[in-house]
GROMACS .gro file of N, CA, C and O in nm:
model
  476
    1MET      N    1   1.930   0.187   2.795
    1MET     CA    2   1.868   0.223   2.669
    1MET      C    3   1.888   0.110   2.569
    1MET      O    4   1.994   0.050   2.562
    2ASN      N    5   1.784   0.082   2.492
    2ASN     CA    6   1.793  -0.020   2.388
    2ASN      C    7   1.878   0.031   2.273
    2ASN      O    8   1.886   0.150   2.248
    3LYS      N    9   1.943  -0.062   2.205
    3LYS     CA   10   2.018  -0.024   2.086
    3LYS      C   11   1.921   0.016   1.976
    3LYS      O   12   1.810  -0.034   1.969
    4LEU      N   13   1.967   0.104   1.892
    4LEU     CA   14   1.888   0.151   1.779
    4LEU      C   15   1.872   0.038   1.678
    4LEU      O   16   1.968  -0.030   1.644
    5ILE      N   17   1.750   0.018   1.630
    5ILE     CA   18   1.721  -0.084   1.530
    5ILE      C   19   1.695  -0.012   1.398
    5ILE      O   20   1.601   0.066   1.388
    6ARG      N   21   1.779  -0.037   1.299
    6ARG     CA   22   1.764   0.028   1.169
    6ARG      C   23   1.692  -0.065   1.073
    6ARG      O   24   1.727  -0.182   1.062
    7ILE      N   25   1.593  -0.010   1.004
    7ILE     CA   26   1.523  -0.088   0.903
    7ILE      C   27   1.503  -0.005   0.777
    7ILE      O   28   1.498   0.118   0.783
    8LEU      N   29   1.497  -0.073   0.664
    8LEU     CA   30   1.476  -0.007   0.535
    8LEU      C   31   1.327  -0.004   0.506
    8LEU      O   32   1.268  -0.102   0.462
    9HIS      N   33   1.266   0.109   0.533
    9HIS     CA   34   1.122   0.126   0.512
    9HIS      C   35   1.090   0.274   0.529
    9HIS      O   36   1.155   0.343   0.608
   10ALA      N   37   0.990   0.320   0.459
   10ALA     CA   38   0.945   0.457   0.477
   10ALA      C   39   0.888   0.473   0.618
   10ALA      O   40   0.833   0.378   0.674
   11THR      N   41   0.903   0.590   0.675
   11THR     CA   42   0.851   0.617   0.809
   11THR      C   43   0.699   0.615   0.807
   11THR      O   44   0.638   0.684   0.726
   12PRO      N   45   0.638   0.536   0.895
   12PRO     CA   46   0.491   0.535   0.901
   12PRO      C   47   0.435   0.672   0.936
   12PRO      O   48   0.496   0.748   1.011
   13LYS      N   49   0.319   0.702   0.882
   13LYS     CA   50   0.252   0.828   0.908
   13LYS      C   51   0.188   0.826   1.047
   13LYS      O   52   0.159   0.719   1.101
   14GLU      N   53   0.164   0.942   1.102
   14GLU     CA   54   0.109   0.951   1.238
   14GLU      C   55  -0.033   0.895   1.245
   14GLU      O   56  -0.072   0.834   1.344
   15LEU      N   57  -0.113   0.915   1.139
   15LEU     CA   58  -0.250   0.865   1.139
   15LEU      C   59  -0.259   0.714   1.122
   15LEU      O   60  -0.355   0.652   1.166
   16LYS      N   61  -0.161   0.657   1.054
   16LYS     CA   62  -0.153   0.512   1.036
   16LYS      C   63  -0.011   0.468   1.070
   16LYS      O   64   0.071   0.449   0.982
   17PRO      N   65   0.017   0.453   1.198
   17PRO     CA   66   0.155   0.427   1.242
   17PRO      C   67   0.196   0.279   1.233
   17PRO      O   68   0.252   0.224   1.327
   18TYR      N   69   0.168   0.217   1.121
   18TYR     CA   70   0.194   0.075   1.105
   18TYR      C   71   0.287   0.049   0.987
   18TYR      O   72   0.296   0.130   0.896
   19ALA      N   73   0.351  -0.067   0.990
   19ALA     CA   74   0.434  -0.110   0.878
   19ALA      C   75   0.431  -0.263   0.872
   19ALA      O   76   0.429  -0.329   0.976
   20LEU      N   77   0.431  -0.315   0.751
   20LEU     CA   78   0.446  -0.458   0.727
   20LEU      C   79   0.589  -0.480   0.682
   20LEU      O   80   0.634  -0.416   0.586
   21LEU      N   81   0.660  -0.568   0.750
   21LEU     CA   82   0.802  -0.586   0.724
   21LEU      C   83   0.836  -0.732   0.705
   21LEU      O   84   0.784  -0.819   0.777
   22PRO      N   85   0.927  -0.760   0.612
   22PRO     CA   86   0.971  -0.898   0.593
   22PRO      C   87   1.055  -0.945   0.711
   22PRO      O   88   1.119  -0.864   0.778
   23ILE      N   89   1.053  -1.074   0.736
   23ILE     CA   90   1.135  -1.132   0.842
   23ILE      C   91   1.207  -1.254   0.788
   23ILE      O   92   1.166  -1.313   0.688
   24GLY      N   93   1.313  -1.292   0.853
   24GLY     CA   94   1.391  -1.409   0.817
   24GLY      C   95   1.502  -1.428   0.917
   24GLY      O   96   1.508  -1.359   1.019
   25LEU      N   97   1.590  -1.522   0.889
   25LEU     CA   98   1.700  -1.550   0.980
   25LEU      C   99   1.784  -1.424   1.005
   25LEU      O  100   1.822  -1.395   1.118
   26TYR      N  101   1.813  -1.349   0.899
   26TYR     CA  102   1.890  -1.225   0.912
   26TYR      C  103   1.805  -1.102   0.886
   26TYR      O  104   1.834  -0.994   0.936
   27CYS      N  105   1.699  -1.118   0.811
   27CYS     CA  106   1.612  -1.007   0.771
   27CYS      C  107   1.533  -0.956   0.890
   27CYS      O  108   1.450  -1.027   0.946
   28ASN      N  109   1.563  -0.833   0.929
   28ASN     CA  110   1.498  -0.768   1.045
   28ASN      C  111   1.508  -0.854   1.172
   28ASN      O  112   1.415  -0.857   1.253
   29ALA      N  113   1.622  -0.919   1.189
   29ALA     CA  114   1.643  -1.007   1.305
   29ALA      C  115   1.634  -0.932   1.437
   29ALA      O  116   1.574  -0.981   1.532
   30LYS      N  117   1.693  -0.813   1.445
   30LYS     CA  118   1.689  -0.736   1.570
   30LYS      C  119   1.546  -0.693   1.602
   30LYS      O  120   1.505  -0.692   1.718
   31LEU      N  121   1.471  -0.658   1.499
   31LEU     CA  122   1.334  -0.616   1.520
   31LEU      C  123   1.248  -0.731   1.571
   31LEU      O  124   1.160  -0.711   1.655
   32GLN      N  125   1.275  -0.851   1.525
   32GLN     CA  126   1.199  -0.968   1.570
   32GLN      C  127   1.217  -0.991   1.720
   32GLN      O  128   1.128  -1.043   1.787
   33LYS      N  129   1.332  -0.952   1.775
   33LYS     CA  130   1.362  -0.973   1.916
   33LYS      C  131   1.332  -0.849   2.001
   33LYS      O  132   1.348  -0.852   2.122
   34ALA      N  133   1.291  -0.741   1.937
   34ALA     CA  134   1.270  -0.614   2.007
   34ALA      C  135   1.148  -0.617   2.098
   34ALA      O  136   1.055  -0.695   2.077
   35TYR      N  137   1.153  -0.533   2.199
   35TYR     CA  138   1.044  -0.519   2.295
   35TYR      C  139   0.979  -0.382   2.277
   35TYR      O  140   1.043  -0.289   2.227
   36PRO      N  141   0.854  -0.367   2.322
   36PRO     CA  142   0.793  -0.233   2.320
   36PRO      C  143   0.884  -0.133   2.389
   36PRO      O  144   0.946  -0.164   2.490
   37GLY      N  145   0.895  -0.015   2.331
   37GLY     CA  146   0.984   0.087   2.384
   37GLY      C  147   1.116   0.094   2.309
   37GLY      O  148   1.190   0.191   2.323
   38SER      N  149   1.146  -0.008   2.229
   38SER     CA  150   1.269  -0.006   2.148
   38SER      C  151   1.259   0.108   2.046
   38SER      O  152   1.151   0.142   1.999
   39ILE      N  153   1.374   0.164   2.012
   39ILE     CA  154   1.379   0.273   1.915
   39ILE      C  155   1.413   0.216   1.778
   39ILE      O  156   1.512   0.144   1.762
   40ILE      N  157   1.328   0.249   1.682
   40ILE     CA  158   1.346   0.203   1.544
   40ILE      C  159   1.379   0.324   1.458
   40ILE      O  160   1.313   0.427   1.467
   41GLU      N  161   1.482   0.308   1.374
   41GLU     CA  162   1.518   0.415   1.281
   41GLU      C  163   1.481   0.368   1.141
   41GLU      O  164   1.533   0.269   1.092
   42PHE      N  165   1.387   0.438   1.080
   42PHE     CA  166   1.341   0.406   0.945
   42PHE      C  167   1.431   0.477   0.845
   42PHE      O  168   1.449   0.598   0.853
   43TRP      N  169   1.485   0.401   0.749
   43TRP     CA  170   1.576   0.455   0.648
   43TRP      C  171   1.508   0.454   0.512
   43TRP      O  172   1.461   0.350   0.466
   44THR      N  173   1.504   0.571   0.450
   44THR     CA  174   1.458   0.585   0.312
   44THR      C  175   1.555   0.679   0.243
   44THR      O  176   1.554   0.799   0.273
   45ASP      N  177   1.639   0.624   0.158
   45ASP     CA  178   1.741   0.704   0.090
   45ASP      C  179   1.822   0.781   0.193
   45ASP      O  180   1.885   0.724   0.278
   46TRP      N  181   1.817   0.914   0.188
   46TRP     CA  182   1.896   0.998   0.278
   46TRP      C  183   1.824   1.027   0.408
   46TRP      O  184   1.882   1.078   0.503
   47ARG      N  185   1.695   0.996   0.414
   47ARG     CA  186   1.615   1.031   0.532
   47ARG      C  187   1.616   0.921   0.636
   47ARG      O  188   1.598   0.804   0.606
   48HIS      N  189   1.635   0.960   0.763
   48HIS     CA  190   1.635   0.867   0.875
   48HIS      C  191   1.546   0.925   0.984
   48HIS      O  192   1.575   1.031   1.037
   49ASP      N  193   1.439   0.853   1.016
   49ASP     CA  194   1.346   0.900   1.119
   49ASP      C  195   1.335   0.795   1.229
   49ASP      O  196   1.325   0.675   1.202
   50LYS      N  197   1.332   0.842   1.353
   50LYS     CA  198   1.323   0.751   1.468
   50LYS      C  199   1.180   0.748   1.522
   50LYS      O  200   1.113   0.850   1.528
   51ARG      N  201   1.139   0.627   1.560
   51ARG     CA  202   1.008   0.605   1.622
   51ARG      C  203   1.024   0.502   1.731
   51ARG      O  204   1.121   0.426   1.734
   52GLU      N  205   0.928   0.498   1.821
   52GLU     CA  206   0.930   0.401   1.930
   52GLU      C  207   0.835   0.286   1.896
   52GLU      O  208   0.723   0.309   1.850
   53LEU      N  209   0.880   0.164   1.920
   53LEU     CA  210   0.797   0.047   1.896
   53LEU      C  211   0.689   0.038   2.003
   53LEU      O  212   0.719   0.040   2.122
   54VAL      N  213   0.565   0.031   1.959
   54VAL     CA  214   0.452   0.017   2.051
   54VAL      C  215   0.420  -0.131   2.070
   54VAL      O  216   0.413  -0.181   2.181
   55ARG      N  217   0.401  -0.201   1.957
   55ARG     CA  218   0.375  -0.346   1.961
   55ARG      C  219   0.402  -0.405   1.825
   55ARG      O  220   0.417  -0.332   1.727
   56LYS      N  221   0.409  -0.537   1.822
   56LYS     CA  222   0.435  -0.608   1.697
   56LYS      C  223   0.369  -0.745   1.703
   56LYS      O  224   0.338  -0.796   1.811
   57CYS      N  225   0.345  -0.802   1.586
   57CYS     CA  226   0.296  -0.940   1.578
   57CYS      C  227   0.330  -0.996   1.442
   57CYS      O  228   0.346  -0.922   1.345
   58LYS      N  229   0.343  -1.128   1.437
   58LYS     CA  230   0.363  -1.196   1.309
   58LYS      C  231   0.226  -1.225   1.251
   58LYS      O  232   0.133  -1.262   1.323
   59ILE      N  233   0.215  -1.207   1.119
   59ILE     CA  234   0.091  -1.242   1.051
   59ILE      C  235   0.123  -1.320   0.924
   59ILE      O  236   0.230  -1.302   0.865
   60ALA      N  237   0.031  -1.405   0.885
   60ALA     CA  238   0.047  -1.483   0.762
   60ALA      C  239   0.031  -1.390   0.641
   60ALA      O  240  -0.061  -1.308   0.637
   61ILE      N  241   0.122  -1.405   0.545
   61ILE     CA  242   0.115  -1.321   0.425
   61ILE      C  243  -0.008  -1.357   0.342
   61ILE      O  244  -0.073  -1.270   0.287
   62ASN      N  245  -0.040  -1.485   0.335
   62ASN     CA  246  -0.155  -1.528   0.258
   62ASN      C  247  -0.280  -1.529   0.347
   62ASN      O  248  -0.339  -1.633   0.372
   63SER      N  249  -0.316  -1.410   0.397
   63SER     CA  250  -0.431  -1.400   0.486
   63SER      C  251  -0.507  -1.271   0.456
   63SER      O  252  -0.453  -1.177   0.398
   64SER      N  253  -0.631  -1.269   0.500
   64SER     CA  254  -0.713  -1.150   0.478
   64SER      C  255  -0.663  -1.032   0.561
   64SER      O  256  -0.672  -0.918   0.517
   65ILE      N  257  -0.607  -1.057   0.680
   65ILE     CA  258  -0.556  -0.946   0.762
   65ILE      C  259  -0.435  -0.881   0.695
   65ILE      O  260  -0.420  -0.758   0.697
   66PHE      N  261  -0.350  -0.961   0.631
   66PHE     CA  262  -0.236  -0.904   0.558
   66PHE      C  263  -0.285  -0.814   0.445
   66PHE      O  264  -0.240  -0.700   0.431
   67THR      N  265  -0.378  -0.865   0.366
   67THR     CA  266  -0.432  -0.787   0.254
   67THR      C  267  -0.498  -0.660   0.304
   67THR      O  268  -0.477  -0.551   0.250
   68PHE      N  269  -0.577  -0.672   0.410
   68PHE     CA  270  -0.646  -0.558   0.469
   68PHE      C  271  -0.545  -0.452   0.515
   68PHE      O  272  -0.557  -0.333   0.483
   69MET      N  273  -0.445  -0.494   0.592
   69MET     CA  274  -0.346  -0.399   0.645
   69MET      C  275  -0.261  -0.339   0.533
   69MET      O  276  -0.230  -0.219   0.536
   70ALA      N  277  -0.221  -0.420   0.435
   70ALA     CA  278  -0.140  -0.369   0.324
   70ALA      C  279  -0.214  -0.258   0.249
   70ALA      O  280  -0.159  -0.152   0.220
   71LYS      N  281  -0.341  -0.282   0.220
   71LYS     CA  282  -0.419  -0.181   0.147
   71LYS      C  283  -0.447  -0.059   0.234
   71LYS      O  284  -0.451   0.053   0.184
   72SER      N  285  -0.467  -0.079   0.363
   72SER     CA  286  -0.490   0.032   0.453
   72SER      C  287  -0.365   0.119   0.468
   72SER      O  288  -0.373   0.242   0.465
   73ILE      N  289  -0.250   0.055   0.482
   73ILE     CA  290  -0.124   0.127   0.504
   73ILE      C  291  -0.070   0.189   0.376
   73ILE      O  292  -0.032   0.306   0.373
   74TYR      N  293  -0.064   0.108   0.268
   74TYR     CA  294   0.007   0.149   0.147
   74TYR      C  295  -0.083   0.193   0.033
   74TYR      O  296  -0.034   0.240  -0.070
   75GLY      N  297  -0.213   0.178   0.048
   75GLY     CA  298  -0.307   0.220  -0.056
   75GLY      C  299  -0.370   0.102  -0.127
   75GLY      O  300  -0.315  -0.009  -0.131
   76SER      N  301  -0.486   0.126  -0.186
   76SER     CA  302  -0.562   0.017  -0.248
   76SER      C  303  -0.496  -0.040  -0.372
   76SER      O  304  -0.533  -0.148  -0.418
   77HIS      N  305  -0.397   0.028  -0.427
   77HIS     CA  306  -0.328  -0.019  -0.548
   77HIS      C  307  -0.225  -0.130  -0.520
   77HIS      O  308  -0.183  -0.199  -0.611
   78ILE      N  309  -0.185  -0.148  -0.395
   78ILE     CA  310  -0.077  -0.242  -0.361
   78ILE      C  311  -0.122  -0.386  -0.385
   78ILE      O  312  -0.236  -0.421  -0.361
   79ARG      N  313  -0.029  -0.467  -0.434
   79ARG     CA  314  -0.055  -0.611  -0.453
   79ARG      C  315   0.048  -0.689  -0.373
   79ARG      O  316   0.162  -0.645  -0.355
   80ILE      N  317   0.008  -0.806  -0.325
   80ILE     CA  318   0.100  -0.891  -0.249
   80ILE      C  319   0.224  -0.923  -0.332
   80ILE      O  320   0.335  -0.917  -0.282
   81ALA      N  321   0.203  -0.954  -0.459
   81ALA     CA  322   0.317  -0.986  -0.547
   81ALA      C  323   0.416  -0.871  -0.554
   81ALA      O  324   0.538  -0.893  -0.554
   82ASP      N  325   0.367  -0.747  -0.556
   82ASP     CA  326   0.455  -0.630  -0.560
   82ASP      C  327   0.538  -0.621  -0.432
   82ASP      O  328   0.658  -0.592  -0.436
   83MET      N  329   0.474  -0.645  -0.318
   83MET     CA  330   0.546  -0.639  -0.190
   83MET      C  331   0.651  -0.749  -0.183
   83MET      O  332   0.765  -0.724  -0.142
   84LEU      N  333   0.617  -0.871  -0.225
   84LEU     CA  334   0.713  -0.981  -0.222
   84LEU      C  335   0.830  -0.953  -0.315
   84LEU      O  336   0.945  -0.982  -0.281
   85ASN      N  337   0.803  -0.895  -0.432
   85ASN     CA  338   0.911  -0.859  -0.525
   85ASN      C  339   1.003  -0.754  -0.464
   85ASN      O  340   1.125  -0.762  -0.477
   86ARG      N  341   0.945  -0.656  -0.396
   86ARG     CA  342   1.025  -0.552  -0.330
   86ARG      C  343   1.110  -0.612  -0.220
   86ARG      O  344   1.227  -0.579  -0.204
   87TRP      N  345   1.051  -0.701  -0.140
   87TRP     CA  346   1.123  -0.764  -0.031
   87TRP      C  347   1.234  -0.855  -0.085
   87TRP      O  348   1.342  -0.862  -0.027
   88GLU      N  349   1.207  -0.924  -0.195
   88GLU     CA  350   1.310  -1.010  -0.256
   88GLU      C  351   1.427  -0.927  -0.305
   88GLU      O  352   1.543  -0.962  -0.282
   89ALA      N  353   1.398  -0.814  -0.370
   89ALA     CA  354   1.505  -0.726  -0.419
   89ALA      C  355   1.588  -0.674  -0.302
   89ALA      O  356   1.711  -0.667  -0.310
   90MET      N  357   1.523  -0.639  -0.192
   90MET     CA  358   1.594  -0.591  -0.073
   90MET      C  359   1.684  -0.702  -0.017
   90MET      O  360   1.798  -0.678   0.019
   91ALA      N  361   1.631  -0.825  -0.010
   91ALA     CA  362   1.707  -0.938   0.044
   91ALA      C  363   1.831  -0.964  -0.042
   91ALA      O  364   1.940  -0.989   0.011
   92VAL      N  365   1.816  -0.958  -0.173
   92VAL     CA  366   1.930  -0.978  -0.263
   92VAL      C  367   2.031  -0.866  -0.244
   92VAL      O  368   2.152  -0.889  -0.233
   93ASN      N  369   1.982  -0.742  -0.237
   93ASN     CA  370   2.068  -0.624  -0.218
   93ASN      C  371   2.145  -0.631  -0.087
   93ASN      O  372   2.260  -0.587  -0.080
   94GLU      N  373   2.084  -0.685   0.017
   94GLU     CA  374   2.149  -0.695   0.148
   94GLU      C  375   2.244  -0.815   0.156
   94GLU      O  376   2.312  -0.833   0.256
   95GLY      N  377   2.244  -0.900   0.052
   95GLY     CA  378   2.336  -1.014   0.050
   95GLY      C  379   2.280  -1.141   0.111
   95GLY      O  380   2.354  -1.236   0.134
   96TRP      N  381   2.149  -1.146   0.137
   96TRP     CA  382   2.088  -1.265   0.197
   96TRP      C  383   2.038  -1.363   0.092
   96TRP      O  384   1.998  -1.474   0.125
   97GLY      N  385   2.033  -1.320  -0.033
   97GLY     CA  386   1.979  -1.404  -0.140
   97GLY      C  387   1.829  -1.385  -0.154
   97GLY      O  388   1.763  -1.332  -0.066
   98LYS      N  389   1.775  -1.433  -0.267
   98LYS     CA  390   1.632  -1.411  -0.294
   98LYS      C  391   1.542  -1.485  -0.196
   98LYS      O  392   1.425  -1.451  -0.181
   99ASP      N  393   1.595  -1.586  -0.130
   99ASP     CA  394   1.518  -1.659  -0.030
   99ASP      C  395   1.555  -1.615   0.112
   99ASP      O  396   1.533  -1.690   0.207
  100GLY      N  397   1.606  -1.495   0.126
  100GLY     CA  398   1.652  -1.444   0.255
  100GLY      C  399   1.542  -1.393   0.346
  100GLY      O  400   1.570  -1.335   0.449
  101PHE      N  401   1.418  -1.415   0.307
  101PHE     CA  402   1.307  -1.375   0.393
  101PHE      C  403   1.197  -1.480   0.386
  101PHE      O  404   1.190  -1.559   0.293
  102ASN      N  405   1.113  -1.480   0.486
  102ASN     CA  406   1.004  -1.577   0.498
  102ASN      C  407   0.889  -1.534   0.408
  102ASN      O  408   0.837  -1.423   0.423
  103ARG      N  409   0.847  -1.619   0.317
  103ARG     CA  410   0.737  -1.588   0.226
  103ARG      C  411   0.601  -1.627   0.284
  103ARG      O  412   0.499  -1.607   0.220
  104GLU      N  413   0.603  -1.683   0.404
  104GLU     CA  414   0.478  -1.727   0.467
  104GLU      C  415   0.429  -1.628   0.574
  104GLU      O  416   0.310  -1.613   0.594
  105GLU      N  417   0.524  -1.563   0.644
  105GLU     CA  418   0.490  -1.471   0.752
  105GLU      C  419   0.567  -1.341   0.739
  105GLU      O  420   0.674  -1.337   0.679
  106CYS      N  421   0.511  -1.237   0.796
  106CYS     CA  422   0.581  -1.108   0.804
  106CYS      C  423   0.550  -1.048   0.941
  106CYS      O  424   0.475  -1.105   1.020
  107LEU      N  425   0.609  -0.933   0.966
  107LEU     CA  426   0.591  -0.866   1.093
  107LEU      C  427   0.506  -0.741   1.071
  107LEU      O  428   0.534  -0.660   0.982
  108LEU      N  429   0.403  -0.726   1.151
  108LEU     CA  430   0.323  -0.605   1.154
  108LEU      C  431   0.365  -0.530   1.279
  108LEU      O  432   0.361  -0.586   1.388
  109ILE      N  433   0.409  -0.405   1.261
  109ILE     CA  434   0.450  -0.326   1.377
  109ILE      C  435   0.367  -0.199   1.387
  109ILE      O  436   0.316  -0.148   1.287
  110GLU      N  437   0.356  -0.150   1.510
  110GLU     CA  438   0.295  -0.021   1.537
  110GLU      C  439   0.400   0.063   1.607
  110GLU      O  440   0.469   0.013   1.697
  111VAL      N  441   0.415   0.187   1.566
  111VAL     CA  442   0.513   0.277   1.625
  111VAL      C  443   0.446   0.407   1.667
  111VAL      O  444   0.335   0.437   1.626
  112CYS      N  445   0.517   0.485   1.748
  112CYS     CA  446   0.468   0.617   1.785
  112CYS      C  447   0.585   0.715   1.776
  112CYS      O  448   0.700   0.676   1.778
  113THR      N  449   0.551   0.843   1.765
  113THR     CA  450   0.655   0.946   1.758
  113THR      C  451   0.722   0.958   1.895
  113THR      O  452   0.664   0.924   1.998
  114ILE      N  453   0.843   1.005   1.893
  114ILE     CA  454   0.918   1.024   2.015
  114ILE      C  455   0.979   1.163   2.018
  114ILE      O  456   0.994   1.227   1.914
  115ASN      N  457   1.013   1.205   2.136
  115ASN     CA  458   1.084   1.331   2.152
  115ASN      C  459   1.231   1.302   2.132
  115ASN      O  460   1.292   1.231   2.212
  116GLU      N  461   1.291   1.355   2.026
  116GLU     CA  462   1.431   1.329   1.993
  116GLU      C  463   1.525   1.366   2.108
  116GLU      O  464   1.632   1.309   2.121
  117ASP      N  465   1.487   1.462   2.193
  117ASP     CA  466   1.572   1.503   2.305
  117ASP      C  467   1.584   1.397   2.412
  117ASP      O  468   1.678   1.397   2.491
  118GLU      N  469   1.487   1.303   2.415
  118GLU     CA  470   1.487   1.201   2.519
  118GLU      C  471   1.574   1.082   2.483
  118GLU      O  472   1.598   0.995   2.565
  119ILE      N  473   1.618   1.076   2.360
  119ILE     CA  474   1.699   0.960   2.315
  119ILE      C  475   1.842   0.976   2.357
  119ILE      O  476   1.900   1.078   2.350
   0.00000   0.00000   0.00000
């Protein structure tokens, strides 16, 4: 069994099972090395939900696919600057510093629900 990968992000919805996540040397390092079938635990405050990784890819932040996916996943109100500010705050909070994540690329992941009894 793969080790549990914990990330700070709201759990993706079943209809849109995607997330855009910052990456860096330490930022989501385990997720960058993960294979399909790995178990990801999404942490939001007190809530922890597990999902299975289906696939992932790196995408350029300054690209139309990033903008398209961000608006599709998080709503048409989201701005790239808002996401970068959120990621910077997370990096500082985690002790990596404001430059603790890559501002050029991020990770797009797809997950699926799992049967908790099988874990």
